[in-house]
Amino acid sequence: MNDTKTVFFEHLVIGSGLAGLTSALMLAEKSEGRIAVITKGKVDICNSRLAQGGIACVLDEGDSFDEHLADTLTAGDHLCNAAAVREIVEAGPEKVRWLRELGTHFTTRGEVGDASPGHQDEFHLGREGGHHKRRVIHAGDITGENVHNSLIAACRANPQITILEEHVAIDLITSRRLGWIGQDQCLGAYVLDSLSGEVKTFVAYSVIIATGGAGKVYLYTSNSDIACGSGVAMCSRAFVPVANMEFFQFHPTVLYHRNAKSFLISEALRGEGGILKVPDGKGNLVTFMENYHEMASLAPRDVVARAIDNELKRRGVPCAYLDMTAIPRDFLVKRFPNIFEKCMAVGVDMSKQPIPVVPAAHYCCGGVKTDVNGYTGVKGLYVCGEAGCTGLHGANRLASNSLLEALVVPDFAAKHIMEHYEELKNERPAGVVPVWHSGQAKDSDEQVVIEHNWEEIRRFMWDYVGIVRTNKRLERAKARVSMIRNEIDKYYWDFRITRELIELRNLATVAELIIDSALERKESRGLHYNSDYPERNAALDGVDTVITRRPFRQ
């Protein structure tokens, strides 16, 4: 299939969550060039909108950057890049001020009835797992949605920014993949217009990948349906190193109810006094987290998720419970209006009964390996947000550091791009970027195969590459994913390209990266727990798992 439509923008941003839209706005502030934001669905469909807790940021005089740094390093289990952590943490307050200038409203102490006279207008700062201080600024319990709305409005009002919905990135265009001589440079991307079926060749001086997470690689997830790891997969196919994919965070508390799909129960509830409990077999609910960590229910997520998983298996029960009944109903309604309403809709009044919860895949702490500026080492190619691995999260993400990173790193990336902009333009390879060419101009008559492969990947990833792993399970998963990737490869080249096929291809690539990374790490650390290596190996402190691979076929 050939297509002759080539589109040029000075800057291309792939993804429309917090990291993507912030990237576009930062580029618009620093550049006069035109910016395209492509998103495979509607602009308001992304993981960012599902973020409930808030933004971890030092805003109180009783807190400090050093303390935020220390909590991040502790949660990251000796694998964070301390210099990157400090840069990102120290840039947080400025980004909060910027969001307020865009019109984002953050909850005040007066709004939740938590203020003495004269302090009603101060920010209400939440506390979450792993934090020793209250430092999470939030907008009710729908922080991501409120911040994202501000960014969408700002992008739509900016004449430099063009948002293209229903555009699915297929692959990156780099000089190395084209076989051109010289330093590798990103030249753009091939993109499917889902509405017309047309494949467009986007050419740009800079490309920022901000495609978010990969939670759909697992059967049970808190992520939106679009989260299939496309940015990581595309970069891997372009020979860009990918790091620490074994560290996939499982959120400990997703609502367990047949009428609630993937609804997150924010860690902020535990920060306000919620206690995790399990049935004792005698009709009572008992606490258990004190047996696993000194911070009990406020322990870091990796500890809590493993503890719940262990208790459910040991006791043979389907779920744990988060008990909020000791907290006044009025405060719960004001502090967590969205969560309270959702629980009530399925018949759970959290002020009177504990909330049933289970762990689910939530956040990928690994990703495309970058520096703190999101720079990949390939000229013109940057990765921001969950798709990247700056070293902020290490082996386990500290709660609410994700939105912080999604706001700060795009600013750094835009500055870095503009510092090298003349070089990107003037030293660009002289060849003509070829238009898209792939496969046959016919539709697959075996859609059921695509759907079956999708479900099989998610099932064996949950069973074999989940919260607790073994070498035997990982090897089984590796055998299955290798077979499926061969099947997908045939479909990709034999039939007309579709969004479903692109997503399946990316999902399989990411699954294999997670499996290979997990097999490579011969220890248990942070979010990666292998019962064949139950101890952390101090010799691997600060050592990333890095995979650079050549795929089956370009």
mmCIF file of C-alpha atoms in Angstrom, residues 117-444:
data_model
loop_
_atom_site.group_PDB
_atom_site.id
_atom_site.type_symbol
_atom_site.label_atom_id
_atom_site.label_comp_id
_atom_site.label_asym_id
_atom_site.label_seq_id
_atom_site.Cartn_x
_atom_site.Cartn_y
_atom_site.Cartn_z
ATOM 1 C CA PRO A 117 -9.283 30.913 60.795
ATOM 2 C CA GLY A 118 -7.086 32.702 58.284
ATOM 3 C CA HIS A 119 -5.903 29.515 56.553
ATOM 4 C CA GLN A 120 -8.960 28.694 54.447
ATOM 5 C CA ASP A 121 -7.294 29.729 51.172
ATOM 6 C CA GLU A 122 -4.172 27.635 51.641
ATOM 7 C CA PHE A 123 -3.769 24.560 49.460
ATOM 8 C CA HIS A 124 -5.072 21.357 50.973
ATOM 9 C CA LEU A 125 -2.123 19.000 50.681
ATOM 10 C CA GLY A 126 -2.787 15.271 50.718
ATOM 11 C CA ARG A 127 -0.508 12.492 51.884
ATOM 12 C CA GLU A 128 -0.044 9.189 50.088
ATOM 13 C CA GLY A 129 1.926 5.968 50.418
ATOM 14 C CA GLY A 130 5.670 6.451 50.848
ATOM 15 C CA HIS A 131 5.407 10.160 51.676
ATOM 16 C CA HIS A 132 6.419 11.264 55.156
ATOM 17 C CA LYS A 133 4.885 14.701 54.641
ATOM 18 C CA ARG A 134 1.689 16.121 53.183
ATOM 19 C CA ARG A 135 2.811 17.361 49.772
ATOM 20 C CA VAL A 136 0.219 16.225 47.209
ATOM 21 C CA ILE A 137 -1.652 19.187 45.734
ATOM 22 C CA HIS A 138 -4.958 18.105 44.240
ATOM 23 C CA ALA A 139 -8.185 19.202 42.592
ATOM 24 C CA GLY A 140 -10.725 17.223 44.571
ATOM 25 C CA ASP A 141 -10.220 13.595 43.596
ATOM 26 C CA ILE A 142 -10.189 14.271 39.831
ATOM 27 C CA THR A 143 -6.898 16.133 39.594
ATOM 28 C CA GLY A 144 -5.888 14.676 36.251
ATOM 29 C CA GLU A 145 -9.183 15.623 34.621
ATOM 30 C CA ASN A 146 -9.093 19.206 35.887
ATOM 31 C CA VAL A 147 -5.476 19.770 34.868
ATOM 32 C CA HIS A 148 -6.051 18.128 31.495
ATOM 33 C CA ASN A 149 -9.051 20.349 30.784
ATOM 34 C CA SER A 150 -6.886 23.428 31.385
ATOM 35 C CA LEU A 151 -4.240 22.127 28.993
ATOM 36 C CA ILE A 152 -6.772 21.259 26.269
ATOM 37 C CA ALA A 153 -8.250 24.756 26.436
ATOM 38 C CA ALA A 154 -4.812 26.370 26.275
ATOM 39 C CA CYS A 155 -3.767 24.238 23.281
ATOM 40 C CA ARG A 156 -6.977 24.901 21.379
ATOM 41 C CA ALA A 157 -6.531 28.632 21.949
ATOM 42 C CA ASN A 158 -2.957 28.623 20.638
ATOM 43 C CA PRO A 159 -2.697 29.235 16.871
ATOM 44 C CA GLN A 160 0.671 27.445 16.672
ATOM 45 C CA ILE A 161 -0.826 24.145 17.847
ATOM 46 C CA THR A 162 -2.877 21.796 15.663
ATOM 47 C CA ILE A 163 -4.552 18.839 17.383
ATOM 48 C CA LEU A 164 -5.255 15.908 15.063
ATOM 49 C CA GLU A 165 -7.623 13.341 16.578
ATOM 50 C CA GLU A 166 -8.123 9.763 15.329
ATOM 51 C CA HIS A 167 -4.513 9.685 14.078
ATOM 52 C CA VAL A 168 -2.571 6.561 15.078
ATOM 53 C CA ALA A 169 1.229 6.598 14.988
ATOM 54 C CA ILE A 170 2.524 3.474 13.239
ATOM 55 C CA ASP A 171 6.302 3.846 13.335
ATOM 56 C CA LEU A 172 9.054 6.420 13.691
ATOM 57 C CA ILE A 173 11.083 7.504 10.695
ATOM 58 C CA THR A 174 14.790 7.673 11.521
ATOM 59 C CA SER A 175 17.846 7.996 9.316
ATOM 60 C CA ARG A 176 19.254 4.748 10.698
ATOM 61 C CA ARG A 177 16.147 2.768 9.778
ATOM 62 C CA LEU A 178 16.341 4.258 6.282
ATOM 63 C CA GLY A 179 19.947 3.116 5.999
ATOM 64 C CA TRP A 180 21.326 6.637 5.699
ATOM 65 C CA ILE A 181 24.936 7.293 6.710
ATOM 66 C CA GLY A 182 25.749 9.559 9.657
ATOM 67 C CA GLN A 183 24.429 10.182 13.141
ATOM 68 C CA ASP A 184 20.963 8.784 13.714
ATOM 69 C CA GLN A 185 18.241 11.427 13.553
ATOM 70 C CA CYS A 186 14.470 11.238 13.916
ATOM 71 C CA LEU A 187 12.786 12.657 10.832
ATOM 72 C CA GLY A 188 9.109 12.137 11.660
ATOM 73 C CA ALA A 189 6.569 9.334 11.795
ATOM 74 C CA TYR A 190 4.139 7.343 9.694
ATOM 75 C CA VAL A 191 0.595 7.931 10.920
ATOM 76 C CA LEU A 192 -2.734 6.275 10.112
ATOM 77 C CA ASP A 193 -5.752 8.548 9.764
ATOM 78 C CA SER A 194 -8.359 6.174 11.191
ATOM 79 C CA LEU A 195 -11.290 8.022 9.648
ATOM 80 C CA SER A 196 -10.027 8.039 6.053
ATOM 81 C CA GLY A 197 -7.817 4.946 6.196
ATOM 82 C CA GLU A 198 -4.996 7.037 4.736
ATOM 83 C CA VAL A 199 -1.404 6.671 5.946
ATOM 84 C CA LYS A 200 0.331 10.040 6.186
ATOM 85 C CA THR A 201 4.040 10.765 6.361
ATOM 86 C CA PHE A 202 4.629 13.373 9.065
ATOM 87 C CA VAL A 203 7.987 15.120 8.749
ATOM 88 C CA ALA A 204 9.347 17.339 11.544
ATOM 89 C CA TYR A 205 12.558 18.709 13.022
ATOM 90 C CA SER A 206 11.693 17.371 16.477
ATOM 91 C CA VAL A 207 9.468 14.526 17.661
ATOM 92 C CA ILE A 208 8.248 14.134 21.237
ATOM 93 C CA ILE A 209 6.766 10.773 22.217
ATOM 94 C CA ALA A 210 4.203 11.198 24.993
ATOM 95 C CA THR A 211 1.999 8.168 24.470
ATOM 96 C CA GLY A 212 1.562 7.205 28.124
ATOM 97 C CA GLY A 213 1.463 3.776 29.685
ATOM 98 C CA ALA A 214 0.924 0.141 28.797
ATOM 99 C CA GLY A 215 -1.566 -1.175 31.349
ATOM 100 C CA LYS A 216 -3.624 -2.971 28.703
ATOM 101 C CA VAL A 217 -0.839 -5.528 28.444
ATOM 102 C CA TYR A 218 -2.373 -7.002 31.620
ATOM 103 C CA LEU A 219 -5.806 -8.565 32.043
ATOM 104 C CA TYR A 220 -6.749 -6.352 35.001
ATOM 105 C CA THR A 221 -5.728 -2.710 34.902
ATOM 106 C CA SER A 222 -6.706 0.745 36.082
ATOM 107 C CA ASN A 223 -5.686 2.160 32.686
ATOM 108 C CA SER A 224 -7.836 3.390 29.834
ATOM 109 C CA ASP A 225 -8.339 1.171 26.795
ATOM 110 C CA ILE A 226 -5.772 3.113 24.731
ATOM 111 C CA ALA A 227 -2.810 2.306 27.010
ATOM 112 C CA CYS A 228 -0.933 -0.284 24.937
ATOM 113 C CA GLY A 229 2.635 1.057 25.162
ATOM 114 C CA SER A 230 2.834 2.409 21.616
ATOM 115 C CA GLY A 231 5.648 4.884 22.274
ATOM 116 C CA VAL A 232 7.901 2.311 23.905
ATOM 117 C CA ALA A 233 7.200 -0.170 21.106
ATOM 118 C CA MET A 234 7.881 2.333 18.324
ATOM 119 C CA CYS A 235 11.140 3.454 19.900
ATOM 120 C CA SER A 236 12.246 -0.142 20.428
ATOM 121 C CA ARG A 237 11.636 -0.850 16.741
ATOM 122 C CA ALA A 238 13.797 2.203 15.970
ATOM 123 C CA PHE A 239 16.730 0.717 17.968
ATOM 124 C CA VAL A 240 16.314 3.159 20.871
ATOM 125 C CA PRO A 241 17.303 1.616 24.242
ATOM 126 C CA VAL A 242 14.445 0.722 26.597
ATOM 127 C CA ALA A 243 15.098 0.458 30.339
ATOM 128 C CA ASN A 244 13.594 -1.162 33.441
ATOM 129 C CA MET A 245 10.426 -2.559 31.897
ATOM 130 C CA GLU A 246 10.312 -5.266 34.583
ATOM 131 C CA PHE A 247 9.153 -2.623 37.060
ATOM 132 C CA PHE A 248 5.431 -2.505 36.381
ATOM 133 C CA GLN A 249 3.487 -0.998 39.248
ATOM 134 C CA PHE A 250 0.283 -2.662 40.396
ATOM 135 C CA HIS A 251 -1.986 -0.248 42.216
ATOM 136 C CA PRO A 252 -3.092 -1.929 45.443
ATOM 137 C CA THR A 253 -6.640 -0.630 45.483
ATOM 138 C CA VAL A 254 -8.940 -0.872 42.482
ATOM 139 C CA LEU A 255 -12.653 -1.153 43.259
ATOM 140 C CA TYR A 256 -13.736 -4.807 43.298
ATOM 141 C CA HIS A 257 -17.294 -4.928 41.992
ATOM 142 C CA ARG A 258 -18.925 -6.561 38.967
ATOM 143 C CA ASN A 259 -20.452 -3.228 37.915
ATOM 144 C CA ALA A 260 -17.239 -1.201 38.202
ATOM 145 C CA LYS A 261 -14.639 -1.521 35.452
ATOM 146 C CA SER A 262 -11.089 -0.484 36.334
ATOM 147 C CA PHE A 263 -12.136 2.184 38.834
ATOM 148 C CA LEU A 264 -9.241 3.360 40.977
ATOM 149 C CA ILE A 265 -9.581 3.939 44.707
ATOM 150 C CA SER A 266 -6.952 6.607 45.254
ATOM 151 C CA GLU A 267 -4.034 6.108 47.598
ATOM 152 C CA ALA A 268 -5.042 9.457 49.052
ATOM 153 C CA LEU A 269 -7.787 7.647 51.001
ATOM 154 C CA ARG A 270 -5.114 5.847 52.979
ATOM 155 C CA GLY A 271 -3.379 9.182 53.398
ATOM 156 C CA GLU A 272 -6.487 10.467 55.163
ATOM 157 C CA GLY A 273 -6.657 7.531 57.552
ATOM 158 C CA GLY A 274 -7.994 4.585 55.543
ATOM 159 C CA ILE A 275 -6.951 1.170 56.885
ATOM 160 C CA LEU A 276 -6.485 -1.973 54.792
ATOM 161 C CA LYS A 277 -8.115 -5.132 56.156
ATOM 162 C CA VAL A 278 -8.826 -8.732 55.145
ATOM 163 C CA PRO A 279 -11.397 -11.323 56.290
ATOM 164 C CA ASP A 280 -10.084 -13.559 59.090
ATOM 165 C CA GLY A 281 -12.346 -16.520 58.268
ATOM 166 C CA LYS A 282 -14.498 -15.897 61.351
ATOM 167 C CA GLY A 283 -16.677 -13.136 59.956
ATOM 168 C CA ASN A 284 -14.339 -10.308 61.004
ATOM 169 C CA LEU A 285 -12.064 -7.934 59.130
ATOM 170 C CA VAL A 286 -8.534 -7.642 60.518
ATOM 171 C CA THR A 287 -5.564 -5.403 59.753
ATOM 172 C CA PHE A 288 -2.444 -6.959 58.229
ATOM 173 C CA MET A 289 -0.148 -4.312 56.786
ATOM 174 C CA GLU A 290 1.687 -3.859 60.087
ATOM 175 C CA ASN A 291 3.133 -7.331 59.416
ATOM 176 C CA TYR A 292 4.718 -6.158 56.164
ATOM 177 C CA HIS A 293 6.007 -2.598 56.675
ATOM 178 C CA GLU A 294 6.628 -0.015 59.379
ATOM 179 C CA MET A 295 4.310 2.449 57.599
ATOM 180 C CA ALA A 296 1.494 -0.124 57.590
ATOM 181 C CA SER A 297 -1.308 0.980 55.231
ATOM 182 C CA LEU A 298 0.830 3.917 54.083
ATOM 183 C CA ALA A 299 3.681 1.708 52.857
ATOM 184 C CA PRO A 300 4.924 2.178 49.257
ATOM 185 C CA ARG A 301 2.762 0.650 46.560
ATOM 186 C CA ASP A 302 4.987 -2.288 45.706
ATOM 187 C CA VAL A 303 4.907 -3.467 49.317
ATOM 188 C CA VAL A 304 1.153 -3.000 49.650
ATOM 189 C CA ALA A 305 0.322 -4.730 46.355
ATOM 190 C CA ARG A 306 2.452 -7.777 47.222
ATOM 191 C CA ALA A 307 1.008 -7.902 50.719
ATOM 192 C CA ILE A 308 -2.584 -7.879 49.448
ATOM 193 C CA ASP A 309 -1.746 -10.458 46.774
ATOM 194 C CA ASN A 310 -0.193 -12.713 49.412
ATOM 195 C CA GLU A 311 -3.102 -12.333 51.843
ATOM 196 C CA LEU A 312 -5.706 -13.086 49.155
ATOM 197 C CA LYS A 313 -3.885 -16.236 48.093
ATOM 198 C CA ARG A 314 -3.110 -17.348 51.628
ATOM 199 C CA ARG A 315 -6.660 -16.865 52.892
ATOM 200 C CA GLY A 316 -8.464 -17.870 49.687
ATOM 201 C CA VAL A 317 -10.566 -14.699 49.510
ATOM 202 C CA PRO A 318 -11.380 -12.633 46.395
ATOM 203 C CA CYS A 319 -10.614 -9.155 47.708
ATOM 204 C CA ALA A 320 -9.280 -7.010 50.523
ATOM 205 C CA TYR A 321 -11.081 -4.032 52.080
ATOM 206 C CA LEU A 322 -10.230 -0.387 52.670
ATOM 207 C CA ASP A 323 -11.927 0.815 55.836
ATOM 208 C CA MET A 324 -12.824 4.532 55.912
ATOM 209 C CA THR A 325 -15.617 4.245 58.472
ATOM 210 C CA ALA A 326 -13.701 6.028 61.256
ATOM 211 C CA ILE A 327 -13.572 9.226 59.177
ATOM 212 C CA PRO A 328 -16.504 11.714 59.270
ATOM 213 C CA ARG A 329 -18.892 11.338 56.355
ATOM 214 C CA ASP A 330 -18.930 15.079 55.683
ATOM 215 C CA PHE A 331 -15.151 15.130 55.176
ATOM 216 C CA LEU A 332 -15.262 12.090 52.871
ATOM 217 C CA VAL A 333 -17.910 13.708 50.668
ATOM 218 C CA LYS A 334 -15.911 16.944 50.391
ATOM 219 C CA ARG A 335 -12.471 15.400 50.013
ATOM 220 C CA PHE A 336 -13.394 12.503 47.681
ATOM 221 C CA PRO A 337 -16.618 13.507 45.904
ATOM 222 C CA ASN A 338 -16.036 11.451 42.747
ATOM 223 C CA ILE A 339 -14.930 8.281 44.561
ATOM 224 C CA PHE A 340 -17.731 8.611 47.110
ATOM 225 C CA GLU A 341 -20.306 8.954 44.321
ATOM 226 C CA LYS A 342 -18.910 6.009 42.359
ATOM 227 C CA CYS A 343 -18.929 3.754 45.415
ATOM 228 C CA MET A 344 -22.484 4.768 46.270
ATOM 229 C CA ALA A 345 -23.530 3.970 42.686
ATOM 230 C CA VAL A 346 -22.498 0.327 43.205
ATOM 231 C CA GLY A 347 -24.037 0.150 46.668
ATOM 232 C CA VAL A 348 -21.010 0.864 48.852
ATOM 233 C CA ASP A 349 -21.347 3.707 51.373
ATOM 234 C CA MET A 350 -17.727 4.169 52.407
ATOM 235 C CA SER A 351 -18.730 6.063 55.529
ATOM 236 C CA LYS A 352 -20.572 2.965 56.781
ATOM 237 C CA GLN A 353 -18.883 -0.047 55.177
ATOM 238 C CA PRO A 354 -15.366 -0.934 53.953
ATOM 239 C CA ILE A 355 -14.610 -0.660 50.236
ATOM 240 C CA PRO A 356 -13.772 -3.970 48.481
ATOM 241 C CA VAL A 357 -10.463 -3.601 46.610
ATOM 242 C CA VAL A 358 -7.952 -5.656 44.587
ATOM 243 C CA PRO A 359 -4.591 -4.829 42.942
ATOM 244 C CA ALA A 360 -4.442 -4.094 39.207
ATOM 245 C CA ALA A 361 -1.763 -3.077 36.695
ATOM 246 C CA HIS A 362 -1.332 0.663 36.960
ATOM 247 C CA TYR A 363 1.942 2.295 35.933
ATOM 248 C CA CYS A 364 5.053 1.400 33.946
ATOM 249 C CA CYS A 365 8.117 2.694 35.805
ATOM 250 C CA GLY A 366 10.396 1.744 32.931
ATOM 251 C CA GLY A 367 10.286 3.042 29.394
ATOM 252 C CA VAL A 368 12.444 4.558 26.699
ATOM 253 C CA LYS A 369 15.767 5.450 28.316
ATOM 254 C CA THR A 370 16.291 9.228 28.372
ATOM 255 C CA ASP A 371 18.142 11.902 30.277
ATOM 256 C CA VAL A 372 16.264 14.366 32.474
ATOM 257 C CA ASN A 373 15.426 16.406 29.345
ATOM 258 C CA GLY A 374 13.602 13.476 27.788
ATOM 259 C CA TYR A 375 16.388 13.201 25.183
ATOM 260 C CA THR A 376 16.926 9.697 23.810
ATOM 261 C CA GLY A 377 20.322 10.187 22.188
ATOM 262 C CA VAL A 378 18.743 10.062 18.720
ATOM 263 C CA LYS A 379 18.873 13.607 17.358
ATOM 264 C CA GLY A 380 15.441 15.213 17.438
ATOM 265 C CA LEU A 381 13.748 12.388 19.389
ATOM 266 C CA TYR A 382 12.421 12.959 22.910
ATOM 267 C CA VAL A 383 10.174 10.943 25.213
ATOM 268 C CA CYS A 384 8.161 12.479 28.060
ATOM 269 C CA GLY A 385 5.786 11.145 30.696
ATOM 270 C CA GLU A 386 5.106 7.491 31.400
ATOM 271 C CA ALA A 387 6.595 6.325 28.100
ATOM 272 C CA GLY A 388 10.027 7.532 29.192
ATOM 273 C CA CYS A 389 12.513 6.432 31.832
ATOM 274 C CA THR A 390 14.374 9.445 33.236
ATOM 275 C CA GLY A 391 15.470 7.670 36.414
ATOM 276 C CA LEU A 392 12.894 9.461 38.578
ATOM 277 C CA HIS A 393 10.978 6.343 39.597
ATOM 278 C CA GLY A 394 13.686 3.719 39.934
ATOM 279 C CA ALA A 395 12.258 0.330 40.868
ATOM 280 C CA ASN A 396 8.988 1.737 42.203
ATOM 281 C CA ARG A 397 7.202 5.060 41.637
ATOM 282 C CA LEU A 398 6.465 7.237 44.647
ATOM 283 C CA ALA A 399 2.782 8.182 44.627
ATOM 284 C CA SER A 400 1.852 11.286 42.587
ATOM 285 C CA ASN A 401 5.353 11.765 41.181
ATOM 286 C CA SER A 402 3.948 10.788 37.773
ATOM 287 C CA LEU A 403 2.001 13.999 37.139
ATOM 288 C CA LEU A 404 4.990 15.958 38.413
ATOM 289 C CA GLU A 405 7.229 14.303 35.821
ATOM 290 C CA ALA A 406 4.621 14.750 33.068
ATOM 291 C CA LEU A 407 4.642 18.513 33.679
ATOM 292 C CA VAL A 408 8.341 19.126 34.318
ATOM 293 C CA VAL A 409 10.173 16.995 31.730
ATOM 294 C CA PRO A 410 8.271 18.478 28.717
ATOM 295 C CA ASP A 411 9.516 21.916 29.801
ATOM 296 C CA PHE A 412 13.077 20.600 29.961
ATOM 297 C CA ALA A 413 12.603 18.877 26.591
ATOM 298 C CA ALA A 414 11.340 22.031 24.875
ATOM 299 C CA LYS A 415 14.339 23.989 26.187
ATOM 300 C CA HIS A 416 16.726 21.279 24.982
ATOM 301 C CA ILE A 417 15.083 21.196 21.545
ATOM 302 C CA MET A 418 15.395 24.932 21.093
ATOM 303 C CA GLU A 419 19.013 24.920 22.261
ATOM 304 C CA HIS A 420 19.764 22.488 19.416
ATOM 305 C CA TYR A 421 17.161 23.733 16.939
ATOM 306 C CA GLU A 422 19.524 25.260 14.381
ATOM 307 C CA GLU A 423 21.570 22.069 14.421
ATOM 308 C CA LEU A 424 18.432 19.955 13.901
ATOM 309 C CA LYS A 425 17.488 22.067 10.878
ATOM 310 C CA ASN A 426 20.858 22.728 9.287
ATOM 311 C CA GLU A 427 22.502 19.330 9.821
ATOM 312 C CA ARG A 428 19.467 17.310 8.806
ATOM 313 C CA PRO A 429 20.203 14.474 6.330
ATOM 314 C CA ALA A 430 19.673 15.587 2.739
ATOM 315 C CA GLY A 431 17.705 12.553 1.540
ATOM 316 C CA VAL A 432 14.002 12.532 0.719
ATOM 317 C CA VAL A 433 11.853 10.801 3.334
ATOM 318 C CA PRO A 434 10.045 7.924 1.588
ATOM 319 C CA VAL A 435 6.291 7.635 1.780
ATOM 320 C CA TRP A 436 4.587 4.713 3.499
ATOM 321 C CA HIS A 437 4.776 1.285 1.914
ATOM 322 C CA SER A 438 3.539 -1.922 3.543
ATOM 323 C CA GLY A 439 1.445 -4.994 3.075
ATOM 324 C CA GLN A 440 -1.472 -5.620 0.775
ATOM 325 C CA ALA A 441 -4.444 -3.416 0.017
ATOM 326 C CA LYS A 442 -6.860 -5.992 1.403
ATOM 327 C CA ASP A 443 -8.680 -6.415 4.673
ATOM 328 C CA SER A 444 -8.089 -9.330 6.988
#
